[in-house]
Coordinates of C-alpha atoms in Angstrom, one line a residue:
M917 CA -30.6 311.8 207.3
A918 CA -27.5 310.5 205.6
R919 CA -25.3 313.3 206.7
R920 CA -26.6 313.2 210.2
A921 CA -25.8 309.5 210.4
A922 CA -22.2 310.0 209.3
S923 CA -21.8 312.9 211.7
E924 CA -22.9 310.9 214.6
V925 CA -20.1 308.3 213.9
I926 CA -17.2 310.8 214.3
G927 CA -18.9 312.2 217.4
S928 CA -19.2 308.9 219.0
Y929 CA -15.7 307.7 218.3
S930 CA -13.2 310.5 218.3
T931 CA -13.3 313.7 220.4
S932 CA -10.1 314.9 218.8
F933 CA -11.1 314.5 215.2
G934 CA -14.6 315.6 216.0
A935 CA -13.3 318.9 217.5
A936 CA -11.1 319.5 214.6
T937 CA -13.9 318.9 212.0
R938 CA -16.1 321.5 213.6
L939 CA -13.6 324.1 212.5
L940 CA -13.8 323.1 208.9
P941 CA -16.0 325.2 206.5
E942 CA -18.7 323.5 204.5
P943 CA -18.9 321.3 202.4
Q944 CA -15.5 320.0 203.7
R945 CA -16.8 319.4 207.2
T946 CA -19.6 317.1 206.0
D947 CA -17.3 315.4 203.5
I948 CA -14.6 314.6 206.1
R949 CA -17.3 313.2 208.4
N950 CA -18.7 311.1 205.5
L951 CA -15.2 309.7 204.8
Y952 CA -14.5 309.1 208.5
A953 CA -17.8 307.2 209.0
V954 CA -16.9 304.7 206.2
V955 CA -13.3 304.2 207.5
R956 CA -14.6 303.6 211.1
I957 CA -17.2 301.1 210.0
A958 CA -14.5 299.0 208.2
D959 CA -12.4 299.2 211.3
E960 CA -15.2 298.0 213.4
I961 CA -15.7 295.0 211.1
V962 CA -12.1 293.9 211.4
D963 CA -12.0 294.4 215.2
G964 CA -15.3 292.5 215.8
A965 CA -15.7 289.5 218.0
T966 CA -17.0 287.2 215.2
P967 CA -14.7 284.4 213.8
S968 CA -12.2 285.5 211.1
P969 CA -14.0 283.9 208.2
E970 CA -17.2 285.9 209.0
R971 CA -15.2 289.2 209.4
A972 CA -13.4 288.5 206.1
A973 CA -16.7 287.9 204.3
A974 CA -18.2 291.0 205.8
L975 CA -15.2 293.1 205.0
K976 CA -15.2 291.9 201.4
D977 CA -18.9 292.8 201.0
Y978 CA -18.3 296.2 202.5
E979 CA -15.4 296.9 200.3
Q980 CA -17.4 296.0 197.2
R981 CA -20.2 298.4 198.3
V982 CA -17.9 301.3 199.2
R983 CA -15.8 301.0 196.0
S984 CA -18.9 300.9 193.8
A985 CA -20.8 303.5 195.7
T986 CA -20.3 306.3 193.3
A987 CA -22.0 304.3 190.4
T988 CA -25.4 304.6 192.2
T989 CA -27.0 307.9 193.2
F990 CA -29.2 306.3 196.0
H991 CA -28.3 303.9 198.7
T992 CA -30.5 302.4 201.5
D993 CA -27.5 302.6 203.8
P994 CA -27.5 306.3 204.8
I995 CA -23.7 306.4 205.6
L996 CA -22.8 304.8 202.3
H997 CA -25.3 307.3 200.5
A998 CA -23.4 310.2 202.2
F999 CA -20.0 308.8 201.3
A1000 CA -20.9 308.2 197.7
D1001 CA -21.9 311.9 197.3
T1002 CA -18.6 313.0 198.8
A1003 CA -16.5 310.5 196.7
R1004 CA -18.1 311.7 193.5
R1005 CA -17.7 315.4 194.1
C1006 CA -14.1 315.1 195.5
N1007 CA -12.9 312.6 192.8
F1008 CA -11.7 310.0 195.2
D1009 CA -9.1 307.6 193.6
D1010 CA -10.2 304.0 193.7
A1011 CA -6.6 303.0 194.1
H1012 CA -6.6 304.7 197.5
L1013 CA -9.7 302.9 198.6
A1014 CA -8.3 299.6 197.4
A1015 CA -5.1 300.2 199.5
F1016 CA -7.2 301.0 202.5
F1017 CA -9.1 297.7 202.3
T1018 CA -5.9 295.8 201.7
S1019 CA -4.7 297.0 205.1
M1020 CA -8.0 296.2 206.7
R1021 CA -7.8 292.6 205.4
H1022 CA -4.3 292.2 207.1
D1023 CA -6.0 292.8 210.4
V1024 CA -8.5 290.0 209.7
T1025 CA -5.9 287.4 208.8
G1026 CA -3.9 288.2 212.0
E1027 CA -0.5 287.6 210.2
A1028 CA 2.5 288.8 212.2
H1029 CA 4.0 292.0 210.9
T1030 CA 7.4 292.7 209.7
E1031 CA 8.9 296.2 209.4
E1032 CA 8.1 296.1 205.6
S1033 CA 4.5 294.9 206.1
V1034 CA 3.9 297.6 208.7
E1035 CA 5.0 300.3 206.3
R1036 CA 2.5 298.9 203.7
Y1037 CA -0.2 298.6 206.4
I1038 CA 0.3 302.3 207.5
Y1039 CA 0.2 303.4 203.9
G1040 CA -3.2 301.7 203.3
S1041 CA -4.8 302.4 206.7
A1042 CA -3.6 305.9 207.3
E1043 CA -1.6 307.6 204.6
V1044 CA -4.2 307.2 201.8
I1045 CA -6.8 308.6 204.2
G1046 CA -4.6 311.7 204.3
L1047 CA -4.5 311.8 200.6
L1048 CA -8.4 311.5 200.4
C1049 CA -8.6 314.4 202.9
V1050 CA -6.6 316.6 200.5
D1051 CA -9.1 315.7 197.8
V1052 CA -11.9 316.9 200.2
F1053 CA -10.1 320.1 201.2
F1054 CA -9.7 321.2 197.5
G1055 CA -13.1 319.9 196.5
G1056 CA -11.7 317.4 194.0
R1057 CA -9.8 320.2 192.1
R1058 CA -6.1 319.3 192.0
P1059 CA -3.7 322.2 192.7
P1060 CA -0.6 322.7 190.6
Q1061 CA 1.6 319.6 190.5
A1062 CA 4.5 321.0 192.6
E1063 CA 2.1 322.2 195.3
Y1064 CA 0.1 319.0 195.1
S1065 CA 3.2 316.8 195.6
K1066 CA 4.1 318.8 198.7
L1067 CA 0.6 318.4 200.0
Q1068 CA 0.6 314.6 199.3
E1069 CA 3.9 314.2 201.2
G1070 CA 2.5 316.1 204.1
A1071 CA -0.8 314.3 204.1
R1072 CA 0.9 311.0 204.1
A1073 CA 3.3 312.0 206.9
L1074 CA 0.4 313.3 209.1
G1075 CA -1.6 310.1 208.5
A1076 CA 1.4 308.0 209.5
A1077 CA 1.9 310.1 212.6
F1078 CA -1.6 309.8 213.7
Q1079 CA -1.6 306.1 213.1
K1080 CA 1.6 305.5 215.0
V1081 CA 0.4 307.6 217.9
N1082 CA -2.8 305.4 218.0
F1083 CA -0.7 302.3 217.8
L1084 CA 1.4 303.4 220.8
R1085 CA -1.6 304.6 222.8
D1086 CA -3.6 301.4 222.1
Y1087 CA -0.5 299.2 222.6
A1088 CA -2.0 297.4 225.6
D1089 CA -5.3 296.6 223.9
D1090 CA -3.7 295.6 220.6
T1091 CA -1.2 293.2 222.1
N1092 CA -3.4 291.8 224.9
R1093 CA -6.8 291.6 223.3
L1094 CA -6.2 291.6 219.5
A1095 CA -2.8 289.9 219.6
R1096 CA -1.4 292.5 217.2
N1097 CA 2.0 294.1 217.2
Y1098 CA 2.5 297.1 215.0
F1099 CA 6.0 297.8 216.2
P1100 CA 8.0 294.6 215.1
Q1101 CA 11.2 296.7 215.3
A1102 CA 10.8 297.2 219.0
S1103 CA 11.4 294.4 221.6
Y1104 CA 8.4 292.9 223.5
P1105 CA 7.6 293.8 226.1
L1106 CA 8.1 297.5 225.3
T1107 CA 11.3 299.0 226.7
K1108 CA 12.3 302.7 227.3
A1109 CA 14.6 302.5 224.3
G1110 CA 11.9 301.0 222.1
R1111 CA 9.4 303.7 223.2
D1112 CA 11.9 306.5 222.7
A1113 CA 12.7 305.3 219.1
I1114 CA 8.9 305.1 218.3
I1115 CA 8.4 308.6 219.6
A1116 CA 11.3 309.9 217.6
D1117 CA 9.9 308.4 214.5
I1118 CA 6.5 309.9 215.2
R1119 CA 7.9 313.4 215.7
H1120 CA 9.8 313.1 212.4
D1121 CA 6.5 312.5 210.7
F1122 CA 4.9 315.4 212.5
D1123 CA 7.8 317.7 211.3
A1124 CA 7.2 316.6 207.7
A1125 CA 3.5 317.2 208.0
W1126 CA 3.7 320.7 209.5
S1127 CA 5.8 321.8 206.5
A1128 CA 2.8 321.2 204.2
I1129 CA -0.1 322.4 206.4
P1130 CA 0.3 326.2 205.4
A1131 CA -0.3 325.1 201.8
L1132 CA -3.9 324.0 202.6
P1133 CA -6.9 326.3 202.2
K1134 CA -6.8 328.6 205.3
R1135 CA -9.8 327.2 207.3
C1136 CA -8.9 323.7 206.4
G1137 CA -5.3 324.3 207.5
V1138 CA -6.5 325.5 210.9
A1139 CA -8.6 322.5 211.4
V1140 CA -5.7 320.2 210.4
A1141 CA -3.5 322.2 212.7
V1142 CA -5.8 321.5 215.7
A1143 CA -5.8 317.8 215.0
A1144 CA -2.0 317.8 214.7
N1145 CA -1.5 319.7 217.9
L1146 CA -3.9 317.4 219.9
F1147 CA -2.0 314.4 218.7
E1148 CA 1.4 316.0 219.5
A1149 CA 0.2 316.6 223.0
L1150 CA -0.7 312.9 223.2
T1151 CA 2.7 312.1 221.8
D1152 CA 4.3 314.2 224.6
L1153 CA 2.2 312.3 227.3
L1154 CA 3.3 309.0 225.8
A1155 CA 6.9 310.0 225.8
D1156 CA 6.6 310.7 229.6
T1157 CA 4.8 307.5 230.3
P1158 CA 6.8 304.5 231.5
P1159 CA 6.8 301.6 229.1
E1160 CA 5.3 299.3 231.7
A1161 CA 2.3 301.7 232.1
I1162 CA 1.8 301.8 228.3
L1163 CA 1.5 298.0 228.5
T1164 CA -1.4 298.3 230.8
Q1165 CA -3.3 301.5 230.3
R1166 CA -4.5 304.0 227.7
V1167 CA -3.1 307.4 227.9
R1168 CA -5.4 310.3 227.3
V1169 CA -5.1 314.1 227.0
S1170 CA -7.4 315.7 229.6
A1171 CA -10.5 317.5 228.4
P1172 CA -9.3 320.9 229.9
R1173 CA -6.0 320.6 228.0
K1174 CA -7.8 319.6 224.8
A1175 CA -9.9 322.7 225.1
A1176 CA -6.9 324.9 225.6
I1177 CA -5.1 323.4 222.6
I1178 CA -8.1 323.9 220.4
A1179 CA -8.6 327.5 221.5
R1180 CA -5.0 328.5 221.0
T1181 CA -4.7 326.7 217.6
A1182 CA -7.9 328.1 216.4
A1183 CA -6.6 331.6 217.2
T1184 CA -3.2 331.2 215.5
G1185 CA -3.4 328.2 213.2
R1186 CA 0.1 327.4 214.2
R1187 CA 2.0 324.5 215.8
L1188 CA 2.1 324.9 219.6
Q1189 CA 5.5 323.3 220.1

């Protein structure tokens, strides 16, 4: 039941990540879904409609339960139970979990971002998730240091790229509904020059990430390549979308195009651009 509950979370929230995880072998497929479920729940807490003090209290409680989850072999919360099993076997670093929740707290406070604070936020909200994914892909067994350092750099770059793509895609909702601006370096409202600079930064992150993907275990690398190609396709769409449209709508990759990207990447395991 615990694994099924976690699997339903990723299936409900992300077609791109859901499709990519289906290509993973076991136990990595289940472990990634268990990790994603906890991350998504924390995100739902901070984006909720309740007043900030209530969200802050709920997030603090959830952080305590997540970070202490491995100390207990049974949890009445099925998703937390599934996560604890994954975290134990994959040797998750508590410092990575702490960084993640630090970033989540920033969303609750609603403080305006600076370029420096956005870098810290992206590290905690996305880059450490990439590092935890590396732990999952290797089953908690750390590869040789030189290889591990390369994998860490690539994982952080890919996490940052995914997050920045999400920020740009969700620009309208973040600024209009949530009053958040994750691009303090760009003028508001978004201009063509600002959009192009963001796209260039995202593509730089993808370039760094692709250099490390071949070092992953083969089937894990194919799944990661699928996710990367899907998000690069979304990046291309955003690059072709007028800034005024990004301010009012959410750009999506069509289902037929997603299917084609998944099929081509699954067959080759390579970058499509």
